[in-house]
Amino acid sequence: MPIELPVAFHPVVLYLFWKHGISVLDLPLWELYEYTTSDVFVTNIVSVEPFVADFTIALEDEILSLRMDDTATVTLNSCNQD
Protein backbone atom coordinates (compact mmCIF):
# COMPACT_ATOMS: atom_id res chain seq x y z
CA MET A 1 0.00 0.00 0.00
CA PRO A 2 1.40 3.43 -0.88
CA ILE A 3 2.17 5.45 2.24
CA GLU A 4 0.09 8.33 0.89
CA LEU A 5 -3.19 6.42 1.26
CA PRO A 6 -3.62 6.81 5.05
CA VAL A 7 -2.86 10.50 4.57
CA ALA A 8 -5.48 10.82 1.82
CA PHE A 9 -8.14 9.57 4.23
CA HIS A 10 -7.22 11.86 7.13
CA PRO A 11 -10.33 13.97 7.95
CA VAL A 12 -8.66 17.31 7.20
CA VAL A 13 -7.48 16.03 3.79
CA LEU A 14 -10.96 14.69 3.01
CA TYR A 15 -12.36 18.11 3.87
CA LEU A 16 -9.82 19.95 1.72
CA PHE A 17 -10.70 17.81 -1.31
CA TRP A 18 -14.44 18.13 -0.58
CA LYS A 19 -14.13 21.93 -0.51
CA HIS A 20 -12.68 21.69 -4.02
CA GLY A 21 -15.53 19.52 -5.27
CA ILE A 22 -13.71 16.19 -4.99
CA SER A 23 -15.15 13.36 -2.90
CA VAL A 24 -12.15 11.17 -2.07
CA LEU A 25 -14.51 8.49 -0.75
CA ASP A 26 -16.22 8.26 -4.14
CA LEU A 27 -13.05 8.31 -6.28
CA PRO A 28 -11.99 5.09 -7.98
CA LEU A 29 -8.62 4.03 -6.58
CA TRP A 30 -6.76 4.76 -9.84
CA GLU A 31 -8.06 8.36 -9.80
CA LEU A 32 -6.94 8.77 -6.18
CA TYR A 33 -3.50 7.50 -7.21
CA GLU A 34 -3.37 10.25 -9.84
CA TYR A 35 -3.51 12.81 -7.01
CA THR A 36 -1.02 11.00 -4.77
CA THR A 37 1.53 10.67 -7.58
CA SER A 38 1.16 14.22 -8.89
CA ASP A 39 2.34 17.51 -7.45
CA VAL A 40 -0.82 17.65 -5.29
CA PHE A 41 0.88 15.27 -2.80
CA VAL A 42 4.55 15.78 -1.98
CA THR A 43 6.12 13.10 0.21
CA ASN A 44 9.35 13.52 2.13
CA ILE A 45 10.81 10.57 4.06
CA VAL A 46 12.33 12.16 7.17
CA SER A 47 13.61 8.96 8.79
CA VAL A 48 13.64 5.28 7.92
CA GLU A 49 14.28 3.96 11.44
CA PRO A 50 12.05 4.89 13.13
CA PHE A 51 9.91 5.66 10.12
CA VAL A 52 8.73 9.26 9.80
CA ALA A 53 7.38 10.95 6.67
CA ASP A 54 6.11 14.45 5.98
CA PHE A 55 3.43 15.20 3.42
CA THR A 56 2.38 18.43 1.78
CA ILE A 57 -0.99 18.48 0.07
CA ALA A 58 -1.77 21.50 -2.10
CA LEU A 59 -5.01 22.24 -3.93
CA GLU A 60 -5.15 25.65 -5.56
CA ASP A 61 -4.02 28.12 -2.85
CA GLU A 62 -4.66 25.83 0.14
CA ILE A 63 -1.82 23.81 1.64
CA LEU A 64 -1.79 21.14 4.34
CA SER A 65 1.25 19.73 6.08
CA LEU A 66 0.95 16.33 7.75
CA ARG A 67 3.29 13.80 9.35
CA MET A 68 3.13 10.00 9.56
CA ASP A 69 5.01 8.07 12.22
CA ASP A 70 6.16 4.46 12.42
CA THR A 71 2.70 3.34 13.57
CA ALA A 72 1.11 4.90 10.43
CA THR A 73 -0.54 7.53 12.63
CA VAL A 74 -1.13 10.70 10.62
CA THR A 75 -1.13 14.08 12.36
CA LEU A 76 -1.73 17.57 11.05
CA ASN A 77 1.29 19.88 11.29
CA SER A 78 -0.19 23.00 9.71
CA CYS A 79 -2.80 24.26 7.30
CA ASN A 80 -3.69 27.47 5.53
CA GLN A 81 -7.30 26.62 4.68
CA ASP A 82 -10.12 29.15 4.82
N, CA, C and O of each residue as an XYZ file, in Angstrom:
328
protein
N       0.845     -1.171      0.000
C       0.000      0.000      0.000
C       0.896      1.242      0.000
O       1.818      1.338      0.810
N       0.635      2.181     -0.892
C       1.396      3.431     -0.883
C       1.205      4.176      0.442
O       0.104      4.199      0.992
N       2.269      4.774      0.941
C       2.173      5.446      2.239
C       1.279      6.683      2.189
O       0.877      7.192      3.236
N       0.965      7.167      1.006
C       0.092      8.332      0.886
C      -1.375      8.015      1.175
O      -2.147      8.923      1.482
N      -1.772      6.746      1.083
C      -3.189      6.417      1.256
C      -3.736      6.754      2.641
O      -4.798      7.372      2.714
N      -3.080      6.389      3.744
C      -3.623      6.806      5.045
C      -3.728      8.329      5.167
O      -4.634      8.840      5.825
N      -2.815      9.039      4.539
C      -2.855     10.503      4.568
C      -4.074     11.002      3.794
O      -4.752     11.929      4.237
N      -4.352     10.399      2.652
C      -5.480     10.821      1.819
C      -6.811     10.690      2.541
O      -7.763     11.402      2.221
N      -6.888      9.783      3.516
C      -8.144      9.568      4.233
C      -8.178     10.241      5.600
O      -9.102     10.011      6.380
N      -7.182     11.070      5.899
C      -7.218     11.861      7.134
C      -8.378     12.856      7.000
O      -8.572     13.414      5.920
N      -9.152     13.091      8.064
C     -10.327     13.973      7.952
C     -10.044     15.356      7.368
O     -10.851     15.860      6.587
N      -8.936     15.976      7.721
C      -8.659     17.314      7.199
C      -8.341     17.270      5.703
O      -8.636     18.225      4.984
N      -7.748     16.183      5.229
C      -7.477     16.026      3.794
C      -8.790     15.771      3.050
O      -9.021     16.339      1.982
N      -9.643     14.922      3.612
C     -10.956     14.686      3.008
C     -11.721     15.998      2.860
O     -12.344     16.253      1.830
N     -11.664     16.826      3.904
C     -12.364     18.112      3.874
C     -11.778     19.050      2.819
O     -12.520     19.716      2.097
N     -10.462     19.102      2.730
C      -9.825     19.953      1.719
C     -10.290     19.559      0.318
O     -10.672     20.422     -0.473
N     -10.261     18.276      0.011
C     -10.702     17.813     -1.306
C     -12.186     18.106     -1.516
O     -12.588     18.531     -2.599
N     -12.999     17.881     -0.483
C     -14.442     18.130     -0.585
C     -14.710     19.597     -0.904
O     -15.572     19.915     -1.723
N     -13.954     20.501     -0.242
C     -14.126     21.934     -0.515
C     -13.829     22.271     -1.968
O     -14.333     23.268     -2.486
N     -13.033     21.468     -2.620
C     -12.682     21.693     -4.020
C     -13.501     20.807     -4.958
O     -13.136     20.609     -6.117
N     -14.610     20.278     -4.442
C     -15.533     19.517     -5.273
C     -15.113     18.096     -5.575
O     -15.596     17.498     -6.536
N     -14.215     17.544     -4.763
C     -13.715     16.188     -4.992
C     -14.047     15.333     -3.780
O     -13.596     15.623     -2.671
N     -14.828     14.287     -3.982
C     -15.145     13.358     -2.901
C     -14.165     12.189     -2.964
O     -14.314     11.281     -3.781
N     -13.165     12.227     -2.092
C     -12.154     11.165     -2.072
C     -12.810      9.806     -1.864
O     -12.377      8.811     -2.445
N     -13.845      9.759     -1.044
C     -14.506      8.489     -0.745
C     -15.212      7.899     -1.959
O     -15.457      6.693     -2.006
N     -15.541      8.733     -2.940
C     -16.216      8.255     -4.145
C     -15.276      8.062     -5.333
O     -15.695      7.571     -6.381
N     -14.011      8.444     -5.178
C     -13.053      8.307     -6.280
C     -12.662      6.848     -6.487
O     -12.410      6.136     -5.515
N     -12.607      6.395     -7.731
C     -11.990      5.095     -7.980
C     -10.519      5.172     -7.555
O      -9.901      6.234     -7.631
N      -9.976      4.063     -7.117
C      -8.618      4.029     -6.583
C      -7.595      4.592     -7.565
O      -6.684      5.311     -7.156
N      -7.730      4.275     -8.857
C      -6.761      4.760     -9.837
C      -6.812      6.285     -9.963
O      -5.788      6.910    -10.240
N      -7.991      6.897     -9.764
C      -8.063      8.360     -9.797
C      -7.433      8.966     -8.546
O      -6.800     10.019     -8.621
N      -7.600      8.311     -7.402
C      -6.940      8.771     -6.179
C      -5.426      8.708     -6.348
O      -4.712      9.620     -5.932
N      -4.938      7.629     -6.961
C      -3.495      7.496     -7.210
C      -2.966      8.623     -8.092
O      -1.813      9.030     -7.951
N      -3.798      9.130     -9.000
C      -3.365     10.254     -9.835
C      -3.031     11.468     -8.973
O      -2.079     12.192     -9.265
N      -3.802     11.695     -7.922
C      -3.508     12.809     -7.012
C      -2.262     12.528     -6.186
O      -1.416     13.406     -6.014
N      -2.145     11.299     -5.673
C      -1.024     10.995     -4.773
C       0.309     10.908     -5.503
O       1.364     10.996     -4.874
N       0.275     10.736     -6.817
C       1.527     10.668     -7.579
C       1.801     11.946     -8.370
O       2.773     12.018     -9.122
N       0.951     12.942     -8.199
C       1.163     14.217     -8.891
C       1.763     15.222     -7.915
O       2.177     14.863     -6.812
N       1.804     16.477     -8.333
C       2.342     17.506     -7.446
C       1.342     17.951     -6.384
O       1.655     18.835     -5.585
N       0.140     17.357     -6.354
C      -0.821     17.646     -5.285
C      -0.288     17.100     -3.960
O      -0.388     17.766     -2.930
N       0.271     15.901     -3.982
C       0.878     15.269     -2.803
C       2.392     15.286     -2.971
O       2.915     14.801     -3.974
N       3.086     15.838     -2.000
C       4.550     15.782     -1.978
C       4.941     15.026     -0.717
O       4.554     15.399      0.390
N       5.711     13.963     -0.897
C       6.121     13.097      0.208
C       7.610     13.266      0.462
O       8.420     13.268     -0.465
N       7.950     13.407      1.731
C       9.349     13.519      2.127
C       9.610     12.535      3.266
O       9.066     12.687      4.359
N      10.441     11.529      3.010
C      10.811     10.574      4.056
C      11.837     11.258      4.957
O      12.942     11.578      4.519
N      11.468     11.478      6.205
C      12.332     12.158      7.169
C      13.302     11.172      7.798
O      14.481     11.475      7.985
N      12.789      9.977      8.126
C      13.610      8.962      8.786
C      13.094      7.585      8.401
O      11.889      7.375      8.264
N      14.015      6.655      8.230
C      13.636      5.281      7.918
C      13.474      4.468      9.200
O      12.570      3.638      9.299
N      14.335      4.701     10.168
C      14.276      3.956     11.435
C      14.458      4.911     12.600
O      15.586      5.354     12.820
N      13.451      5.252     13.347
C      12.055      4.885     13.130
C      11.480      5.656     11.935
O      11.927      6.755     11.606
N      10.495      5.056     11.310
C       9.911      5.656     10.117
C       9.164      6.943     10.468
O       8.359      6.978     11.398
N       9.449      7.993      9.704
C       8.727      9.265      9.796
C       8.692      9.861      8.393
O       9.712      9.913      7.706
N       7.516     10.308      7.978
C       7.379     10.949      6.671
C       6.520     12.194      6.802
O       5.549     12.220      7.558
N       6.890     13.221      6.058
C       6.108     14.452      5.983
C       5.422     14.518      4.630
O       5.957     14.063      3.619
N       4.232     15.090      4.631
C       3.430     15.204      3.417
C       2.929     16.628      3.289
O       2.503     17.239      4.270
N       2.983     17.147      2.091
C       2.382     18.434      1.783
C       1.326     18.183      0.725
O       1.604     17.604     -0.326
N       0.115     18.623      1.012
C      -0.992     18.480      0.067
C      -1.420     19.884     -0.319
O      -1.740     20.700      0.545
N      -1.428     20.167     -1.613
C      -1.770     21.501     -2.097
C      -2.845     21.408     -3.175
O      -2.673     20.737     -4.192
N      -3.942     22.088     -2.932
C      -5.005     22.241     -3.925
C      -5.260     23.735     -4.073
O      -5.632     24.415     -3.116
N      -5.056     24.224     -5.271
C      -5.148     25.651     -5.556
C      -4.274     26.410     -4.562
O      -3.068     26.171     -4.517
N      -4.838     27.313     -3.765
C      -4.024     28.116     -2.851
C      -4.059     27.599     -1.414
O      -3.618     28.295     -0.499
N      -4.570     26.404     -1.207
C      -4.655     25.831      0.139
C      -3.620     24.717      0.295
O      -3.478     23.854     -0.571
N      -2.907     24.757      1.410
C      -1.819     23.805      1.640
C      -1.955     23.191      3.026
O      -2.174     23.891      4.015
N      -1.819     21.868      3.077
C      -1.795     21.135      4.340
C      -0.426     20.505      4.511
O       0.213     20.101      3.539
N       0.013     20.428      5.749
C       1.254     19.730      6.080
C       0.925     18.689      7.140
O       0.403     19.013      8.207
N       1.242     17.422      6.829
C       0.948     16.331      7.750
C       2.189     15.483      7.965
O       3.141     15.540      7.187
N       2.166     14.691      9.039
C       3.291     13.801      9.351
C       2.736     12.417      9.685
O       1.699     12.286     10.336
N       3.449     11.388      9.225
C       3.126     10.004      9.559
C       4.293      9.426     10.347
O       5.458      9.624     10.001
N       3.950      8.695     11.432
C       5.010      8.072     12.225
C       5.102      6.583     11.918
O       4.446      6.085     11.003
N       5.920      5.882     12.688
C       6.161      4.461     12.424
C       4.974      3.563     12.745
O       5.014      2.367     12.457
N       3.919      4.116     13.335
C       2.697      3.338     13.566
C       1.633      3.651     12.515
O       0.496      3.191     12.621
N       2.005      4.434     11.501
C       1.108      4.898     10.434
C       0.068      5.885     10.948
O      -0.958      6.101     10.304
N       0.331      6.484     12.109
C      -0.535      7.535     12.632
C      -0.226      8.831     11.891
O       0.931      9.238     11.780
N      -1.276      9.470     11.388
C      -1.127     10.704     10.622
C      -1.606     11.869     11.482
O      -2.707     11.839     12.032
N      -0.767     12.894     11.589
C      -1.125     14.085     12.359
C      -0.956     15.323     11.493
O      -0.101     15.378     10.609
N      -1.785     16.304     11.767
C      -1.732     17.570     11.047
C      -0.652     18.452     11.657
O      -0.651     18.687     12.865
N       0.260     18.937     10.834
C       1.292     19.878     11.289
C       0.825     21.312     11.131
O       0.946     22.117     12.055
N       0.287     21.636      9.951
C      -0.190     22.997      9.711
C      -1.127     23.005      8.511
O      -1.137     22.091      7.686
N      -1.919     24.082      8.450
C      -2.801     24.257      7.297
C      -3.028     25.741      7.077
O      -2.923     26.545      8.003
N      -3.338     26.088      5.848
C      -3.692     27.468      5.535
C      -5.035     27.510      4.822
O      -5.225     28.286      3.886
N      -5.969     26.667      5.272
C      -7.301     26.621      4.681
C      -8.139     27.780      5.191
O      -7.896     28.325      6.268
N      -9.141     28.145      4.381
C     -10.120     29.145      4.819
C     -11.193     28.493      5.646
O     -12.112     29.168      6.109
